mmCIF file of C-alpha atoms in Angstrom:
data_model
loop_
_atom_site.group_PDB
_atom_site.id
_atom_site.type_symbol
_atom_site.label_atom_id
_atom_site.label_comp_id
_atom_site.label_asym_id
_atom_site.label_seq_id
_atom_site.Cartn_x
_atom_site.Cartn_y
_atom_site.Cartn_z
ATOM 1 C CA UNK J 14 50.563 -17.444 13.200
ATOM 2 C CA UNK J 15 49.362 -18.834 9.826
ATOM 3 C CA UNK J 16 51.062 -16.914 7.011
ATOM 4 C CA UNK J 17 49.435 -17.614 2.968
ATOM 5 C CA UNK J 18 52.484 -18.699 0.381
ATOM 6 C CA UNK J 19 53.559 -16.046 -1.610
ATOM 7 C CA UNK J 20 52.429 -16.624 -5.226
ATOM 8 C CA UNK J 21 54.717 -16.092 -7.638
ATOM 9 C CA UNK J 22 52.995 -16.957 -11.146
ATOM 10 C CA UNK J 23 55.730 -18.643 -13.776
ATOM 11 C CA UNK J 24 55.873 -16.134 -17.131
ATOM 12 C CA UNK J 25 54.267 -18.156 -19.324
ATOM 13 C CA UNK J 26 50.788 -17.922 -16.825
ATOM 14 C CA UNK J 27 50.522 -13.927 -17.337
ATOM 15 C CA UNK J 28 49.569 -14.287 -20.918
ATOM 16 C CA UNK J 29 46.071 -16.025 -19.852
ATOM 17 C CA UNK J 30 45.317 -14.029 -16.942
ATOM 18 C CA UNK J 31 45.599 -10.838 -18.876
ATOM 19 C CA UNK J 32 43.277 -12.244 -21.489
ATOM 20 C CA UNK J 33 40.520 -12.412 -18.869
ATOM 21 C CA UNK J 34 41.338 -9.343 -17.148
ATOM 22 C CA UNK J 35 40.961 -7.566 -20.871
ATOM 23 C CA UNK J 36 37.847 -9.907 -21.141
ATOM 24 C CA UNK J 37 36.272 -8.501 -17.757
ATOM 25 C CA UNK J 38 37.460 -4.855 -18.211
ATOM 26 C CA UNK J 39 35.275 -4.939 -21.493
ATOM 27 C CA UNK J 40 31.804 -7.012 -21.333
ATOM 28 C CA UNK J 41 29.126 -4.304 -20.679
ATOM 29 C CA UNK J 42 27.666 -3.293 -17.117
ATOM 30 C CA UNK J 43 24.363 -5.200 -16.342
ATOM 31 C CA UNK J 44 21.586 -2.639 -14.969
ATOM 32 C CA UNK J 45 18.080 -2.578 -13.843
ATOM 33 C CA UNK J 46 17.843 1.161 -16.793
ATOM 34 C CA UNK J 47 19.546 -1.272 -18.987
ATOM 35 C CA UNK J 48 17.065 -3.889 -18.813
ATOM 36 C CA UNK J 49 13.971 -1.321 -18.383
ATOM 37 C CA UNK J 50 14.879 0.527 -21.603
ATOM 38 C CA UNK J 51 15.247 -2.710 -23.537
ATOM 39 C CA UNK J 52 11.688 -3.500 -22.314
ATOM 40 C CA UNK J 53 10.544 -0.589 -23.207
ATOM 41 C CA UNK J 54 12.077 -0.912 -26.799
ATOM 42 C CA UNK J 55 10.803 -4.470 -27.362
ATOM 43 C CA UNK J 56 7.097 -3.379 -25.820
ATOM 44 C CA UNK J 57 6.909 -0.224 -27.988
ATOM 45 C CA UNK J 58 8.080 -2.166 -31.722
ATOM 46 C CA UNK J 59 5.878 -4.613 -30.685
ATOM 47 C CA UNK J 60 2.997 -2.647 -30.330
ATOM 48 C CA UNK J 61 3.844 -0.387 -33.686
ATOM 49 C CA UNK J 62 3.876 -3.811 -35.364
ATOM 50 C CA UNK J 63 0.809 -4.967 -34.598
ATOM 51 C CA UNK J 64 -1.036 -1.591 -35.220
ATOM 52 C CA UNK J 65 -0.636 -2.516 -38.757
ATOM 53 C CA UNK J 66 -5.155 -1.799 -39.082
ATOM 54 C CA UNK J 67 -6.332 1.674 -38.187
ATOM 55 C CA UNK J 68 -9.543 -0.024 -36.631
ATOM 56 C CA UNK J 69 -7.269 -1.050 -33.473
ATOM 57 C CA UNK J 70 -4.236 0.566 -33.996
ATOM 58 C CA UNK J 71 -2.362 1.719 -30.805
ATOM 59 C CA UNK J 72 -0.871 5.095 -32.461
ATOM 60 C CA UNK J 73 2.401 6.919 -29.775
ATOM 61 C CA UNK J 74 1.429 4.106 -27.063
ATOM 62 C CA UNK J 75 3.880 4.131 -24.098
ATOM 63 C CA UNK J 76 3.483 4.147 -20.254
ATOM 64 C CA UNK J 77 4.830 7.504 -19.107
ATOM 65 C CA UNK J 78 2.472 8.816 -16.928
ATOM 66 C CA UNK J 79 1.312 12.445 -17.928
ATOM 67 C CA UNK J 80 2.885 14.613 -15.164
ATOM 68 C CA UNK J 81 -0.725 16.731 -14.301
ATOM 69 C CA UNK J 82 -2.226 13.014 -13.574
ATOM 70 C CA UNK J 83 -2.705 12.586 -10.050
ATOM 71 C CA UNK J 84 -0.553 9.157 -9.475
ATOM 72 C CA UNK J 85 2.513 10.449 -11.524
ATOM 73 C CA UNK J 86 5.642 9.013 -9.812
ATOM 74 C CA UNK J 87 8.115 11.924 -9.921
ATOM 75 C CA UNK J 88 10.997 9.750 -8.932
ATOM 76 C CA UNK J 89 13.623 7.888 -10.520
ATOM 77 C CA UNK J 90 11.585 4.558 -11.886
ATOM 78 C CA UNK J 91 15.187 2.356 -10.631
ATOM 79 C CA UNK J 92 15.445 3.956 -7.783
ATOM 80 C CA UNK J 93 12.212 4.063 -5.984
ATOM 81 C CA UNK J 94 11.491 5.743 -2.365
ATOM 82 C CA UNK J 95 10.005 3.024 -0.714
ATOM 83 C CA UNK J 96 6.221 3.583 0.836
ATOM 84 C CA UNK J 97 5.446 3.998 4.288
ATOM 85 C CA UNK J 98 5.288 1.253 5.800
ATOM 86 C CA UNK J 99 3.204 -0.331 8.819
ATOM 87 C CA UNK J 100 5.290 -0.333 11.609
ATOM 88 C CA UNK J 101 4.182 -3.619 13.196
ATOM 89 C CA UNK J 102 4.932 -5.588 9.793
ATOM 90 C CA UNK J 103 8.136 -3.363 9.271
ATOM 91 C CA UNK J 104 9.701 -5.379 12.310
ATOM 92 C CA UNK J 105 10.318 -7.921 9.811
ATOM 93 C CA UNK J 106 12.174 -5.945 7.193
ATOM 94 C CA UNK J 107 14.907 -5.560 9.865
ATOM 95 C CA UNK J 108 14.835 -8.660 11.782
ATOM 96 C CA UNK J 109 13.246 -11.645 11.236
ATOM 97 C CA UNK J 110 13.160 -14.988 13.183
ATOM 98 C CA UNK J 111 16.010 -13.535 15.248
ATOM 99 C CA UNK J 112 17.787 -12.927 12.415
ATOM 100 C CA UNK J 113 19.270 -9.658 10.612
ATOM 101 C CA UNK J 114 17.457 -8.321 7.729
ATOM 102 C CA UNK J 115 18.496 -6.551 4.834
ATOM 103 C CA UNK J 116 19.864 -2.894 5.995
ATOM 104 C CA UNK J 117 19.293 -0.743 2.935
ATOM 105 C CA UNK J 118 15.863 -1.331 2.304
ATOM 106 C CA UNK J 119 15.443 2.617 2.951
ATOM 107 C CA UNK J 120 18.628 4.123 0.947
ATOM 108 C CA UNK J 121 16.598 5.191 -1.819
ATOM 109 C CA UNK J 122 14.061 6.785 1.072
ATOM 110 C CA UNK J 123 10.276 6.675 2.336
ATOM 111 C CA UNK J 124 7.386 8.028 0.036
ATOM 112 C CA UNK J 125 5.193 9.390 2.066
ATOM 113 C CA UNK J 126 2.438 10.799 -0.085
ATOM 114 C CA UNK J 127 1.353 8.166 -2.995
ATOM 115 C CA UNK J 128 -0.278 11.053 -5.224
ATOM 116 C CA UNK J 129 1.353 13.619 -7.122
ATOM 117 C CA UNK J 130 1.963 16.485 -4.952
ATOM 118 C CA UNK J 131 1.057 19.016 -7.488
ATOM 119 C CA UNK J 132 -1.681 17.530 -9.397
ATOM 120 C CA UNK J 133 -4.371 19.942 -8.116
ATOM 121 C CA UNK J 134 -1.856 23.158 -8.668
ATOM 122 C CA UNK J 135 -1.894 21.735 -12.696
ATOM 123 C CA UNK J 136 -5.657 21.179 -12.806
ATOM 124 C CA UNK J 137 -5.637 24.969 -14.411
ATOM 125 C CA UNK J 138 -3.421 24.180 -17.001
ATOM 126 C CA UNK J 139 -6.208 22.007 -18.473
ATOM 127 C CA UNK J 140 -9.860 22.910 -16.698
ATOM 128 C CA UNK J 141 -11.333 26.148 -15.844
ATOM 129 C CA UNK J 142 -12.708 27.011 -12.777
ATOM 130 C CA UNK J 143 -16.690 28.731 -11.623
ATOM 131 C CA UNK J 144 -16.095 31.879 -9.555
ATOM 132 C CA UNK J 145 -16.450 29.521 -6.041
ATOM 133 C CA UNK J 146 -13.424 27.756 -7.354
ATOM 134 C CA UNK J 147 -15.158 24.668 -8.606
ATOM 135 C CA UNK J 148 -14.034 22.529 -11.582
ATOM 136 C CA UNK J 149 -16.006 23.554 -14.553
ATOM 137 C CA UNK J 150 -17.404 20.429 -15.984
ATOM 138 C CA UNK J 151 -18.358 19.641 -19.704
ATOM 139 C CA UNK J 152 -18.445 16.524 -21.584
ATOM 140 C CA UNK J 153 -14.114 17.425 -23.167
ATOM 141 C CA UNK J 154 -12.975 18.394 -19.305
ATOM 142 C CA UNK J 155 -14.885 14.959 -17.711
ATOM 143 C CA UNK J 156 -13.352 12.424 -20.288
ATOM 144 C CA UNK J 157 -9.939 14.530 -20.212
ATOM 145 C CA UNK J 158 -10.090 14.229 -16.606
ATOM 146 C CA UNK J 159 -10.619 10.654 -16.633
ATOM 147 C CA UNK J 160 -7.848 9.724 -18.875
ATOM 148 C CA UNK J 161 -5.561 11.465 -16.963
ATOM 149 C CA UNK J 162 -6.438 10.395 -13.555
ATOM 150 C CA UNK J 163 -8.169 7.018 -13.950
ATOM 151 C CA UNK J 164 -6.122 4.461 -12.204
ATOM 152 C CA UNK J 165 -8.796 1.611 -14.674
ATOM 153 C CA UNK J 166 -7.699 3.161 -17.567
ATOM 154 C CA UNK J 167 -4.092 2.992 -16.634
ATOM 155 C CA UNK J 168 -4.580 -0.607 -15.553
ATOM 156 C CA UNK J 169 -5.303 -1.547 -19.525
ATOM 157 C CA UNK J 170 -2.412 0.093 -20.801
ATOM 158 C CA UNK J 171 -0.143 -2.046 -18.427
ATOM 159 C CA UNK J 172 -2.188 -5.168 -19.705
ATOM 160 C CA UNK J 173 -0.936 -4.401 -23.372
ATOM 161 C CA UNK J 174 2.520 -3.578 -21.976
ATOM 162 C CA UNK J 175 2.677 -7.086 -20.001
ATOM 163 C CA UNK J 176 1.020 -8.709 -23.089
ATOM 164 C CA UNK J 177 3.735 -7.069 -25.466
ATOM 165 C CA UNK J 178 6.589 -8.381 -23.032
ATOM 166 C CA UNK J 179 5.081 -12.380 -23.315
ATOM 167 C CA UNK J 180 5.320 -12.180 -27.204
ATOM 168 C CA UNK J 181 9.188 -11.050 -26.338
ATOM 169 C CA UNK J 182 9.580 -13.657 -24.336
ATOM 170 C CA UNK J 183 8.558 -16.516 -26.781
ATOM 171 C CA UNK J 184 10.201 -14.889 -29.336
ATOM 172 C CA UNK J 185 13.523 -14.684 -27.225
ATOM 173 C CA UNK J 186 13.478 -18.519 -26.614
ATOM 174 C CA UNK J 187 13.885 -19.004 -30.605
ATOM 175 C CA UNK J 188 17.133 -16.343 -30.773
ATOM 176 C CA UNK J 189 20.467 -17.418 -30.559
ATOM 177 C CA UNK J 190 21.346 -17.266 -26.841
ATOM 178 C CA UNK J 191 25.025 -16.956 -25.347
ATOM 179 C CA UNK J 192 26.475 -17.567 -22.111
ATOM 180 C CA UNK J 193 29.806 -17.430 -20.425
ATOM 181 C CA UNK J 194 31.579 -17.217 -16.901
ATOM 182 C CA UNK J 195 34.908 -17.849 -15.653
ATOM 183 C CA UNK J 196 35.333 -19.280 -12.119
ATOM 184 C CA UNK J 197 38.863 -19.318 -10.309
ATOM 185 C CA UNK J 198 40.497 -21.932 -7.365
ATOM 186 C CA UNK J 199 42.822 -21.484 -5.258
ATOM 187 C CA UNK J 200 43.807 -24.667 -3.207
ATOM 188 C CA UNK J 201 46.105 -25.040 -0.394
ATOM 189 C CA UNK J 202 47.368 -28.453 0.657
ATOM 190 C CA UNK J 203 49.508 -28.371 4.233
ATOM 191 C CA UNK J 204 52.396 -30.838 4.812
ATOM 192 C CA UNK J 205 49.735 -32.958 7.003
ATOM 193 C CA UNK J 206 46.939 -33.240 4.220
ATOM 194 C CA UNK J 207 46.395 -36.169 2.034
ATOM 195 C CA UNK J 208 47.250 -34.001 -0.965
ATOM 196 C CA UNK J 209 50.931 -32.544 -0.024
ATOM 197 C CA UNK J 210 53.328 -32.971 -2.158
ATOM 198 C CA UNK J 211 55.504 -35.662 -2.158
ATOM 199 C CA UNK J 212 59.692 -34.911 -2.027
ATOM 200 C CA UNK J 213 61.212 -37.807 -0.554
ATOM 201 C CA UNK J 214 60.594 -40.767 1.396
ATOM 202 C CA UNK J 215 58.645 -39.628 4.019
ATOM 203 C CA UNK J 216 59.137 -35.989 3.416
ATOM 204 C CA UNK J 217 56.295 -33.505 2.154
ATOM 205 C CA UNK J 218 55.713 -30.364 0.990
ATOM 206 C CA UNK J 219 52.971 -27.939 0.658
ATOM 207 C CA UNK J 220 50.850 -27.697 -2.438
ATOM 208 C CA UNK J 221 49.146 -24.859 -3.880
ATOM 209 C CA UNK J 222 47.041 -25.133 -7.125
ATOM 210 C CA UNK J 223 44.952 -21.870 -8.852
ATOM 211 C CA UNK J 224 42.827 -23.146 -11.488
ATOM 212 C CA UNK J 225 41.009 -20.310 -13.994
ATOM 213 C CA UNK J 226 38.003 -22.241 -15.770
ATOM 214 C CA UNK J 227 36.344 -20.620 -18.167
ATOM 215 C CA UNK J 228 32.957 -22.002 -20.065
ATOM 216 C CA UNK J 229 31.071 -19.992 -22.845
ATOM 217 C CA UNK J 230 28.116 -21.385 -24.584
ATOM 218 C CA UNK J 231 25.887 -20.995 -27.686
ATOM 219 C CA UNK J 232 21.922 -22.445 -27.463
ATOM 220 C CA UNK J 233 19.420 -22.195 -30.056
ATOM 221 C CA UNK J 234 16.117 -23.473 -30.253
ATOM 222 C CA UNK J 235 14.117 -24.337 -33.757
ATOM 223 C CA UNK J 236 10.598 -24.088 -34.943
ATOM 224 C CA UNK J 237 10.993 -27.909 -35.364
ATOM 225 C CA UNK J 238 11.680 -28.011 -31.254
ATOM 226 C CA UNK J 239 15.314 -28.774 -32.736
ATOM 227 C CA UNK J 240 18.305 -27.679 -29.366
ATOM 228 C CA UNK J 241 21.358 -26.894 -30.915
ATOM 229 C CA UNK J 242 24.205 -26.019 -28.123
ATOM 230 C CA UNK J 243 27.651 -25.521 -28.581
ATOM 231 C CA UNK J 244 30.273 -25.427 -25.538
ATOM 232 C CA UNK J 245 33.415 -24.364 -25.381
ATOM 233 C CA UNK J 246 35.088 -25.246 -22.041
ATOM 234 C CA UNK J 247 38.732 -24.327 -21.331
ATOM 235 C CA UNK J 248 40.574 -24.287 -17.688
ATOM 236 C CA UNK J 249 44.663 -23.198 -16.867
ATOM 237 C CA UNK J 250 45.841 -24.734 -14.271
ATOM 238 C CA UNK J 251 49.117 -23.609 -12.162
ATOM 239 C CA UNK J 252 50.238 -25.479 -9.269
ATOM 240 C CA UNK J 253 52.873 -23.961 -7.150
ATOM 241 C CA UNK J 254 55.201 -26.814 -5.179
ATOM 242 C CA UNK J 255 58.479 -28.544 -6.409
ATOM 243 C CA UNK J 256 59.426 -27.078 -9.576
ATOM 244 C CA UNK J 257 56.409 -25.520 -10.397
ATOM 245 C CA UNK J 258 54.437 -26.239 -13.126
ATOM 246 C CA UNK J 259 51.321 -25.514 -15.276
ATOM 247 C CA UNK J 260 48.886 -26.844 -17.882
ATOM 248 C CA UNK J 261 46.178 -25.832 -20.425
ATOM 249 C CA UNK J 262 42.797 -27.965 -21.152
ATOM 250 C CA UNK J 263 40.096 -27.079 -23.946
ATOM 251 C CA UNK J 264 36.915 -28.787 -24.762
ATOM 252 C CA UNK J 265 34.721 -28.503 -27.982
ATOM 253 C CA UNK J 266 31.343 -29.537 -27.967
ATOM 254 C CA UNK J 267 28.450 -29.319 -30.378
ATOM 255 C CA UNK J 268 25.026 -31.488 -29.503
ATOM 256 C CA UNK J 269 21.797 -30.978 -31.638
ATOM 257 C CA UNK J 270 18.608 -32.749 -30.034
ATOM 258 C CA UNK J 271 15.969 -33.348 -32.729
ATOM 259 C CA UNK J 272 12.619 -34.681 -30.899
ATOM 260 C CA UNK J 273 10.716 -37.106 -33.165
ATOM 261 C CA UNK J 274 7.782 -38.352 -31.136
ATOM 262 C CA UNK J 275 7.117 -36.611 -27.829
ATOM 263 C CA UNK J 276 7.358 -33.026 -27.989
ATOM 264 C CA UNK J 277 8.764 -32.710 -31.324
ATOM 265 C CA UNK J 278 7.046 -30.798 -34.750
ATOM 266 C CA UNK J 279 6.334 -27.264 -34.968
ATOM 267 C CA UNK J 280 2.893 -27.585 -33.680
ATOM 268 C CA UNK J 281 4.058 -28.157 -30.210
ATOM 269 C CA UNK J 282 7.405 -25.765 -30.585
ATOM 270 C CA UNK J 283 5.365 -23.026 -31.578
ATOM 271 C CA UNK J 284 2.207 -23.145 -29.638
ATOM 272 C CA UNK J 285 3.555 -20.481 -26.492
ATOM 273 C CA UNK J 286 4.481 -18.151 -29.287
ATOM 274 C CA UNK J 287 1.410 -18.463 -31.542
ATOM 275 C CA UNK J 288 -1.087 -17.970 -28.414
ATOM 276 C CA UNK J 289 0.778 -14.902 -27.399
ATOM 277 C CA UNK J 290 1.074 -12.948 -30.883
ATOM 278 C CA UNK J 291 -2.897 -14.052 -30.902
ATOM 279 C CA UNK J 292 -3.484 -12.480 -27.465
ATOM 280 C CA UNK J 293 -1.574 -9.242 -28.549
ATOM 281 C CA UNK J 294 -3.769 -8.904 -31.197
ATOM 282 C CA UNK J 295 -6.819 -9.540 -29.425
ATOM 283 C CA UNK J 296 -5.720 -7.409 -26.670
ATOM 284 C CA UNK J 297 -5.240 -4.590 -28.706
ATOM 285 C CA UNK J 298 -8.841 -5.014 -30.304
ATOM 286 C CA UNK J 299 -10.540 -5.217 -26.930
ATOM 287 C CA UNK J 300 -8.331 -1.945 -25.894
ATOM 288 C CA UNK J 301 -10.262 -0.241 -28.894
ATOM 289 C CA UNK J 302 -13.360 -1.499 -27.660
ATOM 290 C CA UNK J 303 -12.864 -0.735 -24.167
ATOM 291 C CA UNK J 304 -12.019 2.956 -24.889
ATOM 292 C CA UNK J 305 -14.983 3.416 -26.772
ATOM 293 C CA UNK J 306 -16.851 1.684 -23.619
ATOM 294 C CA UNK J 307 -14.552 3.977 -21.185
ATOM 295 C CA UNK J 308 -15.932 6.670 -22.943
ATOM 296 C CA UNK J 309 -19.708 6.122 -22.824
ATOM 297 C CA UNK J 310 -19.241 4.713 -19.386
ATOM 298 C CA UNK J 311 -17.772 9.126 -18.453
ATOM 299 C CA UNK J 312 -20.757 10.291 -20.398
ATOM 300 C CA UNK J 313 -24.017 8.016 -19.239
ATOM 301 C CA UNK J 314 -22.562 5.740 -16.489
ATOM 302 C CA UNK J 315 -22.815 2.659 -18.966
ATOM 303 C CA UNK J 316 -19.389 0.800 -19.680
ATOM 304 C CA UNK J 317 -20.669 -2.336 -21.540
ATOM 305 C CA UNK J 318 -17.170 -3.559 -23.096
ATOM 306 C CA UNK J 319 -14.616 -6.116 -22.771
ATOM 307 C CA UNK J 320 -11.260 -5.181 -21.286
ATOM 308 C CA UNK J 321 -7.796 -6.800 -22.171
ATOM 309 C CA UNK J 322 -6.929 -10.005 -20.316
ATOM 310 C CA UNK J 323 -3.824 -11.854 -20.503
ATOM 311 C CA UNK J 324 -3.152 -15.736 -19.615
ATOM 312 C CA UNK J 325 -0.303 -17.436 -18.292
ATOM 313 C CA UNK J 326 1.966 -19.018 -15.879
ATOM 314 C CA UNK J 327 -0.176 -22.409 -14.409
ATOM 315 C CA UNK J 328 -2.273 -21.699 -16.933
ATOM 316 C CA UNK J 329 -0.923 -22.120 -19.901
ATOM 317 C CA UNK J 330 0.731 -19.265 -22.030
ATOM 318 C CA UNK J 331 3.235 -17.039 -21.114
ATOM 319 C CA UNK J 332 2.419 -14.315 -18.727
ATOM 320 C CA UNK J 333 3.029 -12.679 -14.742
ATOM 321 C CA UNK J 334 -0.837 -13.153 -13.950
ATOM 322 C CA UNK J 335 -0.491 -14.052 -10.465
ATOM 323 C CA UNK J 336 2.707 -13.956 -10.016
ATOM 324 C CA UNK J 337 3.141 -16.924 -11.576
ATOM 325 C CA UNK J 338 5.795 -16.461 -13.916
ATOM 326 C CA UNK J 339 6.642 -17.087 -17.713
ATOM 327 C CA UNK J 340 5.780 -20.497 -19.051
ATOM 328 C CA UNK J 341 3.328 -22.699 -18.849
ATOM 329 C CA UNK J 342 5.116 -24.415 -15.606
ATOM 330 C CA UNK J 343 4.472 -21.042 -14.013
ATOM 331 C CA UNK J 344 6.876 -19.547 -11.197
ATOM 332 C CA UNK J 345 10.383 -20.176 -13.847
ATOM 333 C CA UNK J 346 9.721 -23.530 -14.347
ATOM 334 C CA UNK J 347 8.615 -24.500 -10.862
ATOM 335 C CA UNK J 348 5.410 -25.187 -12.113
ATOM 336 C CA UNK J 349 6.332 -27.914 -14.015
ATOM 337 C CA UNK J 350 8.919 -29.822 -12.523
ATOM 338 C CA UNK J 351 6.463 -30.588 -9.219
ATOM 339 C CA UNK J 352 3.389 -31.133 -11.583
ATOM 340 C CA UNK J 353 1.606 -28.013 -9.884
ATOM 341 C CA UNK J 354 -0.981 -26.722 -11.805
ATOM 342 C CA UNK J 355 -0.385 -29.124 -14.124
ATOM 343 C CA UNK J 356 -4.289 -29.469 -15.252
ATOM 344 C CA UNK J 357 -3.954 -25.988 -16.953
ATOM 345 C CA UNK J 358 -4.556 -26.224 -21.194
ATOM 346 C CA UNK J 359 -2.868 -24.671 -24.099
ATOM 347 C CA UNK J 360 -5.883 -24.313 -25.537
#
């Protein structure tokens, strides 16, 4: 029976692992409410900033649904029940081309009714009713109705959301970005491989080697289209045969890539970012407009106004139209390293 060496780490390798063990115990949990409350923060200043003109200012914006509105989502926004699904097409969740699907695509559970249960229980809270039991309708109650329940209206309000979140995005590519990871080897070299250790004249050993690497990085991007990156690279390496022995390796790195010609100036660096903040503003104009349009369209069946639109992905701009994805190579990037969709403009 095969039986793994006992490791038995030299004193002067604790001091290093117990860095990194500090290092891990430390650096902040990564969570989907993390990253949804961050949104939400970025969307919301956003928004407040560029309501800086009463004629289109977005006073209190945010997406909460209003809990009398007939598609409020009672349940826990990270944790969502999934819908019922079509049976036939559910086959695949589970199993697909013979093989084994994912098996907790129901732990958070099944919705099984899309609206809000209790919408028509609230409608008195806000409406009165005829002595049959009928709505009472007057022009306040029909356009309070329709802000509440109007899945259109909610649609724009998502638009200046998504819109908000693509000026975020160019704006994060000019901040000062970090990365790190640490990666650890273990390697185990039997008398018969090519790497056993050597004893004696025709005598081997085994080898074992655990190697901790460890790479953290700094990137910034300029107006200019200036990269400045700095990389700090360091790896401890123990190897465990003959007398045992260690070592320690560090590398400092600093490049700074300064395009002249192709893709270089501030009018190429700063074109995503400048068509974004533009289509925030304009969004939030044609929001105005549309609301007054929303509101004539309740009253005499007449809409006659522009909604928000965003652009993006293949298409130049940032933006999830489509699923695309951010940038103007659409799908992360995809987009432009196979030259699909490539005909799209920055106009």
């Amino acid at each position: 029976m095969f039986e793994l060496p006992r490791l038995e780490l030299p004193r002067r390798g604790w001091l290093p692992l117990a860095i990194f063990a500090a290092l891990g115990a430390v650096l902040p949990a990564c969570s989907t409410t993390k990253y949804r409350l961050a949104a939400d923060r970025e969307v919301y200043g956003l928004v407040a900033e560029k309501s800086n003109d009463p004629r289109w200012a977005l006073p209190g914006y945010n997406l909460n649904t209003n809990p009398r509105a007939r598609y409020f989502d009672p349940f826990n926004p990270d944790r969502e029940p999934m819908p019922q699904d079509d049976p036939a097409s559910h086959q695949f969740m589970e199993y697909v081309d013979g093989m084994r699907g994912w098996k907790k695509w129901l732990d958070n559970g099944v919705n099984l009714d899309l609206e809000n249960p209790t919408w028509r229980q609230r409608l008195g809270q806000y409406v009165t009713f005829t002595v049959a039991g009928a709505v009472r309708l007057d022009l306040d109650t029909a356009v309070e109705l329709a802000y509440l329940h109007s899945p259109n209206w909610r649609q724009q309000l998502e638009t200046i959301y998504l819109s908000a979140l693509d000026v975020s995005t160019e704006r994060f590519r000019f901040d000062v970005q970090f990365y790190g990871g640490t990666g650890t080897d273990y390697l185990h070299n039997g008398k018969q491989s090519r790497g056993a250790q050597v004893v004696g004249p025709g005598i081997t050993a085994d080898r074992n080697t655990l190697v901790v690497g460890n790479d953290y990085q700094m990137q910034r991007r300029f107006a200019t289209n200036a990269q400045l990156l700095v990389n700090f690279a360091n790896s401890f390496v123990w190897q465990f045969s003959g007398q045992d022995s260690s070592a320690a390796m560090s590398l400092l790195s600093l490049n700074l890539v300064q395009p002249l010609l192709r893709a270089g100036g501030r009018v190429v660096a700063l074109e995503q970012l400048t068509i974004a903040e533009r289509a925030l503003l304009a969004n939030l104009r044609a929001l105005h407009q549309y609301q007054q349009g929303f509101y004539t369209n309740i009253v005499m069946g007449d809409q006659g106004a522009v909604s928000p639109q965003r652009r993006g992905g293949f298409f130049g701009g940032t933006g999830l139209t489509g699923f695309t994805g951010q940038g103007s190579g659409g799908f992360g990037g995809v987009g432009q390293a196979t030259n699909f969709g490539g005909f799209g403009g920055n106009a």
